[in-house]
Coordinates of C-alpha atoms in Angstrom, one line a residue:
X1 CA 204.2 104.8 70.7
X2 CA 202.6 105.9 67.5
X3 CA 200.3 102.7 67.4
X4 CA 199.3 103.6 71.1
X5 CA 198.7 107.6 70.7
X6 CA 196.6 106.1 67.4
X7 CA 194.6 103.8 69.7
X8 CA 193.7 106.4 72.5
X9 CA 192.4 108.6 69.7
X10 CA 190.2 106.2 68.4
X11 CA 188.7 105.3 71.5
X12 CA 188.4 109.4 72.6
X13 CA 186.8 109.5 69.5
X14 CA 184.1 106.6 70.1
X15 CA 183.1 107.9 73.4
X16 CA 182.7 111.6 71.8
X17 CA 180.5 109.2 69.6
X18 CA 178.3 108.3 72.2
X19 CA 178.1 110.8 74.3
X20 CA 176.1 112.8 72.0
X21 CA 173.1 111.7 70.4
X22 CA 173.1 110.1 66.9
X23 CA 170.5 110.8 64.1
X24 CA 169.5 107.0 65.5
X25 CA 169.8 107.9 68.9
X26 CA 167.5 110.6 68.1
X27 CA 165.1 108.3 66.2
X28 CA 164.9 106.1 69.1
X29 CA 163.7 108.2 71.7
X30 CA 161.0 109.5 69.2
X31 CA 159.7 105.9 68.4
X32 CA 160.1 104.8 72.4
X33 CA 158.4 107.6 73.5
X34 CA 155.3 107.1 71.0
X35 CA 154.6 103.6 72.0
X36 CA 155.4 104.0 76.0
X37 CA 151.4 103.5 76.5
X38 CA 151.6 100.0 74.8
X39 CA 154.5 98.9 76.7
X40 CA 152.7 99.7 80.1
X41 CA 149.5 98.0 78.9
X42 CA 152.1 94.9 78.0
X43 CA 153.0 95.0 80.9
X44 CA 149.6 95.6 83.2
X45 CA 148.3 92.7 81.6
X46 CA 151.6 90.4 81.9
X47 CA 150.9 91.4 85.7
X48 CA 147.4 90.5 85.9
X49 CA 148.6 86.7 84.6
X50 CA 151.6 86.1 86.1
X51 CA 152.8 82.4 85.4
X52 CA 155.7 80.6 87.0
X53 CA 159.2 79.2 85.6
X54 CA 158.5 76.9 82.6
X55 CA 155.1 77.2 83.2
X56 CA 155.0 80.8 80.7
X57 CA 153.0 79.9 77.5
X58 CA 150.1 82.6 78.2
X59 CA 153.6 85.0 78.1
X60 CA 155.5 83.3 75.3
X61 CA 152.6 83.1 73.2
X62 CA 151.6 87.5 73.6
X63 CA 155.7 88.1 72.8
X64 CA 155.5 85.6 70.3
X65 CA 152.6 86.9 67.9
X66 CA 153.9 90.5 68.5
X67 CA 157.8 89.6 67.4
X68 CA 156.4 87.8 64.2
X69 CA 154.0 90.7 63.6
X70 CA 157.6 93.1 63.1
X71 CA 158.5 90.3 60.4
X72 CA 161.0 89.2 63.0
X73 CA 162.1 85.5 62.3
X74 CA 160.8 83.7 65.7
X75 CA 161.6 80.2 67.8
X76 CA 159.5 78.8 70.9
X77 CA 159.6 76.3 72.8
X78 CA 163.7 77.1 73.5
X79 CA 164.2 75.9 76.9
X80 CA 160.5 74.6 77.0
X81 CA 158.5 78.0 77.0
X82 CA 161.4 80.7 75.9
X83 CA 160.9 82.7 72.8
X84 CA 163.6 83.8 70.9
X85 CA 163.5 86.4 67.5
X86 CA 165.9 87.3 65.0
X87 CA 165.8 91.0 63.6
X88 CA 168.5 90.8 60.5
X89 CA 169.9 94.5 60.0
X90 CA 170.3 95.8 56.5
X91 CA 174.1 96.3 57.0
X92 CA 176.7 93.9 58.3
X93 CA 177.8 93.9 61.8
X94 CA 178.3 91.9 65.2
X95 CA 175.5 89.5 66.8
X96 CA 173.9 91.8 70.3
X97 CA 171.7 90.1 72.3
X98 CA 168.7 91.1 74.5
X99 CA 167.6 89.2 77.2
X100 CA 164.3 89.5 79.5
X101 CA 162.8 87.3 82.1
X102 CA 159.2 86.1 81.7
X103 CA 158.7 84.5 84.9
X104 CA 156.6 85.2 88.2
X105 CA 156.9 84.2 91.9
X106 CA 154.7 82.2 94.6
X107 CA 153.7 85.9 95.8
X108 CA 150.2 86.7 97.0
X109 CA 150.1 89.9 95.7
X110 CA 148.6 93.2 98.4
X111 CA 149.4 96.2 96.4
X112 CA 146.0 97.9 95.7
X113 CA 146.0 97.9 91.3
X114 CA 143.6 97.6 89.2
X115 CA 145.5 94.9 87.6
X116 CA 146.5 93.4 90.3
X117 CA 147.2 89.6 90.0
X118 CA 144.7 87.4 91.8
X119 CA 146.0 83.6 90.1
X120 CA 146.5 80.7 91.9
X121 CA 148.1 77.9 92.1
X122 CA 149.8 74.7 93.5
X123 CA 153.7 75.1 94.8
X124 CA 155.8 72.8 96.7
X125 CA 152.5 70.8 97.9
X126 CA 151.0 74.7 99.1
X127 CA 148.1 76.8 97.0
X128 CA 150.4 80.2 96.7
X129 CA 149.4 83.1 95.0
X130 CA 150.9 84.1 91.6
X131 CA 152.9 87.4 91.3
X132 CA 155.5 89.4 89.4
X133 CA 157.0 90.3 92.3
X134 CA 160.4 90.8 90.8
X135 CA 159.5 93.2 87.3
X136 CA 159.8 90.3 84.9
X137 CA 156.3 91.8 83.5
X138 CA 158.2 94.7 82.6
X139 CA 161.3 93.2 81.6
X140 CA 159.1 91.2 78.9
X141 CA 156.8 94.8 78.0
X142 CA 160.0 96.7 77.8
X143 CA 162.1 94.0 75.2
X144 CA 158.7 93.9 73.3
X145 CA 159.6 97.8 72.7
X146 CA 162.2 97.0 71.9
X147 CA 161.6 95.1 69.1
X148 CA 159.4 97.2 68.1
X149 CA 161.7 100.1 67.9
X150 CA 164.7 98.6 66.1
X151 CA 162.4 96.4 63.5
X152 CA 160.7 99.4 62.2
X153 CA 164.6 100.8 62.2
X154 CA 166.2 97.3 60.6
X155 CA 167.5 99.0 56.7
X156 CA 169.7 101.3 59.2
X157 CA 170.9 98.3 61.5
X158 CA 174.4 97.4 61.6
X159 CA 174.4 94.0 62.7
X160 CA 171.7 91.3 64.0
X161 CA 169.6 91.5 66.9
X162 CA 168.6 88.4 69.0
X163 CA 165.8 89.1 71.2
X164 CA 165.8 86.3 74.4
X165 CA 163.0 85.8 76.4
X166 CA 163.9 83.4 79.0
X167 CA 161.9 81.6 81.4
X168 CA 162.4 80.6 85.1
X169 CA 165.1 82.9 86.0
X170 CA 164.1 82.5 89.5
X171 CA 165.5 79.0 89.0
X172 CA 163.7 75.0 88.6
X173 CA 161.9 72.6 91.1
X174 CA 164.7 69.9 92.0
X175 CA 165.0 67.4 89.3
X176 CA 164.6 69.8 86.6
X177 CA 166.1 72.0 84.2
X178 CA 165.9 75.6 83.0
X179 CA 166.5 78.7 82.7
X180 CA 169.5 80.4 81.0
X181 CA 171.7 77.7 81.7
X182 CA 169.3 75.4 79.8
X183 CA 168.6 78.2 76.8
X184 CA 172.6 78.3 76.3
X185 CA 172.8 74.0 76.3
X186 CA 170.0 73.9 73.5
X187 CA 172.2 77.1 71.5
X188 CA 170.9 80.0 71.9
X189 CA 174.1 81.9 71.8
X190 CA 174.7 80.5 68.3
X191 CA 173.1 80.1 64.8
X192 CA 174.0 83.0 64.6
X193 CA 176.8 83.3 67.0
X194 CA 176.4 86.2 69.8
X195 CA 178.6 88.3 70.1
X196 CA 177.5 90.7 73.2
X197 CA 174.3 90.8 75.7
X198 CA 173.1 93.5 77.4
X199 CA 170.4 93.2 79.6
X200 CA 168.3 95.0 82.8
X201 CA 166.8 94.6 85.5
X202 CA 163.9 97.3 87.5
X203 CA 164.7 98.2 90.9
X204 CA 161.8 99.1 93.2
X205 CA 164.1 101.1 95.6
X206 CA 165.6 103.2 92.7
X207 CA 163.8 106.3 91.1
X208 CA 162.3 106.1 87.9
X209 CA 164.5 107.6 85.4
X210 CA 168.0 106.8 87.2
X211 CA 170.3 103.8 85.6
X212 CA 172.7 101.9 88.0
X213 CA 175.8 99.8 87.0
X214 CA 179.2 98.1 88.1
X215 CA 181.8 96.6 86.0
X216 CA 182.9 93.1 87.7
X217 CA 181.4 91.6 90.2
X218 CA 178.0 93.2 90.3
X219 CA 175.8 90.6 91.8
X220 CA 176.6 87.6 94.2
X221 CA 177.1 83.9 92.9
X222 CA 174.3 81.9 94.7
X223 CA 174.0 77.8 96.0
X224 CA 170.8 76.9 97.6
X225 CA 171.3 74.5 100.0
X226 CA 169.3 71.6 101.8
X227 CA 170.2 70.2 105.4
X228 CA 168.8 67.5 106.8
X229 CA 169.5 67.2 110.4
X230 CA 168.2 63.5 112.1
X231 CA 168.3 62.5 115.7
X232 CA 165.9 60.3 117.7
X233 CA 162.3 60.9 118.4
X234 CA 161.0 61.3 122.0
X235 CA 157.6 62.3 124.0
X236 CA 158.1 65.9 125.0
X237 CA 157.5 65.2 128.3
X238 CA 160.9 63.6 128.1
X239 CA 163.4 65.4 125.8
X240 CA 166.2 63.0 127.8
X241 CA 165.0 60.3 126.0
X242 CA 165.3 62.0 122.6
X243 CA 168.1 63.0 120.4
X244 CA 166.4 66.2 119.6
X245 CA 166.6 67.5 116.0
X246 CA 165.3 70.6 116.7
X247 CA 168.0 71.8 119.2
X248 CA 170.6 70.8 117.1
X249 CA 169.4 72.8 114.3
X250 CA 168.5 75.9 115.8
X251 CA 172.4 75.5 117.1
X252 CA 173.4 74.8 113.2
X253 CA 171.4 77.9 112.2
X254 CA 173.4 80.4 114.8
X255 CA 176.7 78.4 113.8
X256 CA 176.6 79.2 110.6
X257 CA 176.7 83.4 111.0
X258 CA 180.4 82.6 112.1
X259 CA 181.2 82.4 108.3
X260 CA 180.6 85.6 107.8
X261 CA 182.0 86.8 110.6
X262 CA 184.7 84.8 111.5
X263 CA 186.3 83.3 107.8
X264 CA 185.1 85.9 105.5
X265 CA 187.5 88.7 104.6
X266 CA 184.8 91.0 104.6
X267 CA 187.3 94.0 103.7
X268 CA 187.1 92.2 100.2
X269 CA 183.8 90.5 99.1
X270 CA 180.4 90.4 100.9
X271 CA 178.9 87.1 101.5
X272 CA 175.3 85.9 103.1
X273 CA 174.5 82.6 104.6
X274 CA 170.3 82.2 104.9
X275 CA 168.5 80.0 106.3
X276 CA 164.8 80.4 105.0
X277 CA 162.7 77.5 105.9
X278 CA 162.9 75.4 108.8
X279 CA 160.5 72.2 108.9
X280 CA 159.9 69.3 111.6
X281 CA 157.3 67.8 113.8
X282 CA 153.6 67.9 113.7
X283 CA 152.4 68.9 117.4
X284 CA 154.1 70.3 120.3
X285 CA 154.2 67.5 122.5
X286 CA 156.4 65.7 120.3
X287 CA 160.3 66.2 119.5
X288 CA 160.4 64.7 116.0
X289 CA 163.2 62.4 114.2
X290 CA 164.3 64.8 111.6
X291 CA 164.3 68.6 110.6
X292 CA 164.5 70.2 107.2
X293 CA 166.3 73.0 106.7
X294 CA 166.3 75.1 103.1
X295 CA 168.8 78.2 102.8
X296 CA 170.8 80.3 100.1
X297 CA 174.5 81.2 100.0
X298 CA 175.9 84.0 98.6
X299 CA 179.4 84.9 97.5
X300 CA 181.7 87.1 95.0
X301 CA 184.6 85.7 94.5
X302 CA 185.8 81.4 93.5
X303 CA 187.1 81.1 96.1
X304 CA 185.1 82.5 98.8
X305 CA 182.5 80.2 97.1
X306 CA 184.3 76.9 97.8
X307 CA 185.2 78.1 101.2
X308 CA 181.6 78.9 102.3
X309 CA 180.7 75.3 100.8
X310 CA 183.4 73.8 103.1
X311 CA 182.7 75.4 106.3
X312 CA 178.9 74.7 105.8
X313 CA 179.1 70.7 105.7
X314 CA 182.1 71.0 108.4
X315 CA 179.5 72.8 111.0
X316 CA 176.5 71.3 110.0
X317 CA 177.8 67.8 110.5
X318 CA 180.4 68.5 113.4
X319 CA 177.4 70.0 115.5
X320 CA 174.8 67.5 114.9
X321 CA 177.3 64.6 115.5
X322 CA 178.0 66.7 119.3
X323 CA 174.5 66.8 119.6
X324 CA 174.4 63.4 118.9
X325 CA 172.7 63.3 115.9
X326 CA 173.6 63.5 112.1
X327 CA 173.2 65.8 109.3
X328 CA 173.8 65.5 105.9
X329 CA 174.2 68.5 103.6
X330 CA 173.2 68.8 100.1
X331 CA 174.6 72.2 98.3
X332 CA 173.8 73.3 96.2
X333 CA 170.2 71.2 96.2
X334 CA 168.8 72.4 92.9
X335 CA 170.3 75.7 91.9
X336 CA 173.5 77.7 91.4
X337 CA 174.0 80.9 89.9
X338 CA 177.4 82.2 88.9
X339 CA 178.8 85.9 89.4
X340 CA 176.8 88.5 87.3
X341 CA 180.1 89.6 86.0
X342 CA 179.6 92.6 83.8
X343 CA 182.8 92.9 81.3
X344 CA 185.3 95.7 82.3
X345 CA 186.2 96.8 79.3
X346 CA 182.6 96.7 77.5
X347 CA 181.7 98.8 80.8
X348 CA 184.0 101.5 79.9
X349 CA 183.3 101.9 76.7
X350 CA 179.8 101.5 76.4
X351 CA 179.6 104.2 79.5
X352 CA 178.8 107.3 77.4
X353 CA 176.3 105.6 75.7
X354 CA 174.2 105.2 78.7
X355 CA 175.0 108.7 79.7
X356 CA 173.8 110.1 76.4
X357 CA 170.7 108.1 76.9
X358 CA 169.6 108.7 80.6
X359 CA 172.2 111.9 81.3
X360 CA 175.2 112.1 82.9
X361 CA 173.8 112.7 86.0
X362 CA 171.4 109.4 86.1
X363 CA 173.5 106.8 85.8
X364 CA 175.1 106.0 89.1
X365 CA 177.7 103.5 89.7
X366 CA 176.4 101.0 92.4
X367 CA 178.0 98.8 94.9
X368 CA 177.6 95.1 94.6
X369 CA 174.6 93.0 94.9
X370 CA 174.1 89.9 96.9
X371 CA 171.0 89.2 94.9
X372 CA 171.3 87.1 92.4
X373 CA 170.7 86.4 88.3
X374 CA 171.6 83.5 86.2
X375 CA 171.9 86.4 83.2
X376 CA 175.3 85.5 84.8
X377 CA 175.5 82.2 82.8
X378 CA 175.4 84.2 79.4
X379 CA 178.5 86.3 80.8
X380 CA 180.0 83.1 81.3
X381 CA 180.4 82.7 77.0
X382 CA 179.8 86.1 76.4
X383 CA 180.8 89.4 76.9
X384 CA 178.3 91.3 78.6
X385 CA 176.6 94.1 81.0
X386 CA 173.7 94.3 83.3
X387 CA 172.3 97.3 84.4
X388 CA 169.6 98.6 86.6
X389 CA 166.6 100.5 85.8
X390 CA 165.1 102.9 88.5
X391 CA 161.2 101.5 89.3
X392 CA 160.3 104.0 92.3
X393 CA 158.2 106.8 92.7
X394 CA 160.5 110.1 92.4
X395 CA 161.2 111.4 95.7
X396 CA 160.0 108.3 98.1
X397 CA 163.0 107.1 100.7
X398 CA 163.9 103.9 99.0
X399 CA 164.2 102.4 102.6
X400 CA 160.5 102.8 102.7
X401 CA 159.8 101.4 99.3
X402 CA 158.6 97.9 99.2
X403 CA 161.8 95.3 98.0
X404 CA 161.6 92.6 95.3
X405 CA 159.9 89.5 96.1
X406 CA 157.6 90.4 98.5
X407 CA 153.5 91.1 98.4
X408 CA 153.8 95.0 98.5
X409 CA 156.2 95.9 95.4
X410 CA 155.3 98.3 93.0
X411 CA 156.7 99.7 90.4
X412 CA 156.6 103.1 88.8
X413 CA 155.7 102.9 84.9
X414 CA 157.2 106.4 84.2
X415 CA 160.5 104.7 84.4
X416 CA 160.1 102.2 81.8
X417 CA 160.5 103.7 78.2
X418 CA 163.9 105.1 79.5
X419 CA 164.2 101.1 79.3
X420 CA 163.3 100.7 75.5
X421 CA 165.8 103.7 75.1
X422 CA 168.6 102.0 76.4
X423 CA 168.6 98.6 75.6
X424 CA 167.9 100.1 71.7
X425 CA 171.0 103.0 72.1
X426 CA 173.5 100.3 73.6
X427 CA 172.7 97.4 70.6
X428 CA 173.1 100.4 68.1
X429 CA 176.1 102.3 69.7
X430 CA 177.9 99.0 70.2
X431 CA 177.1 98.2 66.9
X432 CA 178.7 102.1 65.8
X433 CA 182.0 101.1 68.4
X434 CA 182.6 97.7 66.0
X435 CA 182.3 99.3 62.8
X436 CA 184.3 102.2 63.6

């Protein structure tokens, strides 16, 4: 009982810790809030060269020359364009690491910027525009504040900072590799050995100067998935003669809502089945031999995972072989995500560090996801915590505001040096919660 009563003093005592602000604390938000104009002209110009997964050197090669400039020890070429730095603190402590994503999208960017992004390029056999439709710009500007902040603090650091920058989180071309799963395979987690990550994410629908969170299951586990339905090809003057492809998969593509609402427990875990490209035939007088169909599944739990998987090939096969023809499922086709899991118990007590730093009454618990991250793979050997930063102008209706991944999102920069204060205040305060 003693040992207990011992225990829940301690930890009353860390979060009294953290829920006022430290002489470092303090420091932080002096130093962040000097050198918020550099990390929006980071990230302007980040945004007016967007560059797609593994394809980041312009970006590696900026974060790069700015971490070696703050005498941080630096690696490229991790995971073929990632960058990662070392900051060694002055005193001894735990291994946190920092992680932001470099990468853009195949976006044609409409938002009317100065620095808006007019690069193009070549994807998937189309010329696509280039854009950081997702805030990986500011992810990369904020980090770079980051560094900035805690090397010029390092004789008062308690431990070792590890600064990731990771390319192609919005996953690989088939065939390849990358990403955080390919950073952790070539070690990033050791040498030395990590012992937390924390990392964020901007949210266009959220206002600037909120932070969001969930312990557990905070965003969805995601398969991409490739079906292939074939029948027989016909004039289509005379469909009777065909075994139309076309049919069958717009049958397949209603089918598969029954998942959701017919074998999900939706009283439980969300899920999403997506079908996002359809492809077949070249002219309308022609029913073609074969359709291409490209989607994403999403899910929260193991289980509900496998079980999506399983009903999938079941009624993708079962109704192209009543139609006649066949289809064969590939899933996942190039990429799968895990659960962005954020640890329970690092949640709790690293809480009142993120209320000290944004105020009690901006940081909001959120409900889960169905988006995706593959952050979720350094959870996977790691504990760690995800949070959202609020990227929208103060007062708009957030049903209004443009979402991620499409031309018209915009972000508000006001909200980003609340960023560099946070990721510095939870490495140091988690640092503070292991030594004491």
């Amino acid at each position: 009982m003693k040992k207990i009563y011992i225990l829940f003093l301690t930890l009353i005592s860390v979060q009294q810790l953290f829920a006022q602000k430290t002489p470092l604390n303090a420091s932080v938000s002096k130093k962040a809030d000097a050198i918020e104009q550099k990390v929006i002209t980071w990230r302007r110009d980040f945004h007016q060269h967007p560059e797609l997964g593994n394809s980041e050197t312009r970006t590696a090669g900026i974060v790069a020359k700015h971490l070696e400039s703050l005498g941080i020890k630096v690696t490229t070429g991790v995971a073929k364009t990632g960058v990662v730095g070392i900051l060694k603190g002055g005193k001894p402590g735990p291994v946190v690491a920092l992680r932001a994503d470099m990468d853009g999208l195949p976006v044609t960017e409409r938002v009317d910027i100065p620095f808006a992004s007019k690069v193009k390029t070549q994807y998937n056999g189309q010329e696509v525009g280039v854009m950081h439709a997702c805030g990986h710009d500011s992810h990369v500007a904020i980090l770079m504040g980051v560094a900035e902040v805690l090397a010029s603090m390092q004789k008062d650091i308690a431990g070792t900072v590890k600064f990731i920058f990771q390319p192609a989180e919005e996953g690989v071309s088939p065939g390849e590799e990358g990403g955080a799963a390919l950073m952790i395979k070539e070690g990033v987690l050791e040498n030395p050995k990590v012992d937390v990550i924390f990392g964020l994410h901007i949210n266009s629908q959220t206002e600037a100067g909120d932070v969001t969170y969930r312990p557990g299951g905070t965003m969805a586990a995601v398969n991409d998935m490739k079906i292939t339905v074939t029948g027989r090809q016909a004039h289509g003057a005379y469909p009777w003669s065909s075994i139309d492809p076309v049919v069958i998969s717009a049958q397949i593509v209603n089918n598969l809502q029954t998942i959701v609402s017919r074998n999900l427990n939706v009283t439980e875990n969300p899920g999403v089945v997506t079908i996002g490209a359809i492809n077949g035939g070249v002219r309308s007088n022609i029913i073609p031999e074969k359709v291409e169909m490209l989607g994403t599944v999403r899910n929260f739990s193991k289980e509900d995972e496998a079980m999506f998987i399983d009903r999938i090939k079941t009624i993708a096969t079962k109704t192209a072989e009543a139609g006649g023809g066949k289809a064969e499922v590939k899933i996942p086709y190039s990429n799968h995500y895990p659960v962005t899991f954020n640890n329970i118990a690092l949640t709790e007590k690293i809480l009142p560090s993120m209320q000290a730093t944004a105020g009690a009454a901006h940081v909001k618990l959120k409900p889960p996801v169905t988006g995706a991250e593959d952050f979720s793979f350094f959870q996977e050997k790691v504990p760690g915590l995800f949070v959202f930063l609020g990227g929208m102008p103060k007062g708009k209706d957030p049903l209004k505001a443009a979402s991620h991944h499409t031309p018209d999102f915009y972000l508000d920069e006001s909200g980003f040096v609340l960023g560099v204060k946070l990721l510095s205040n939870l490495t140091l305060d988690y640092m503070a919660m292991k030594k004491n």
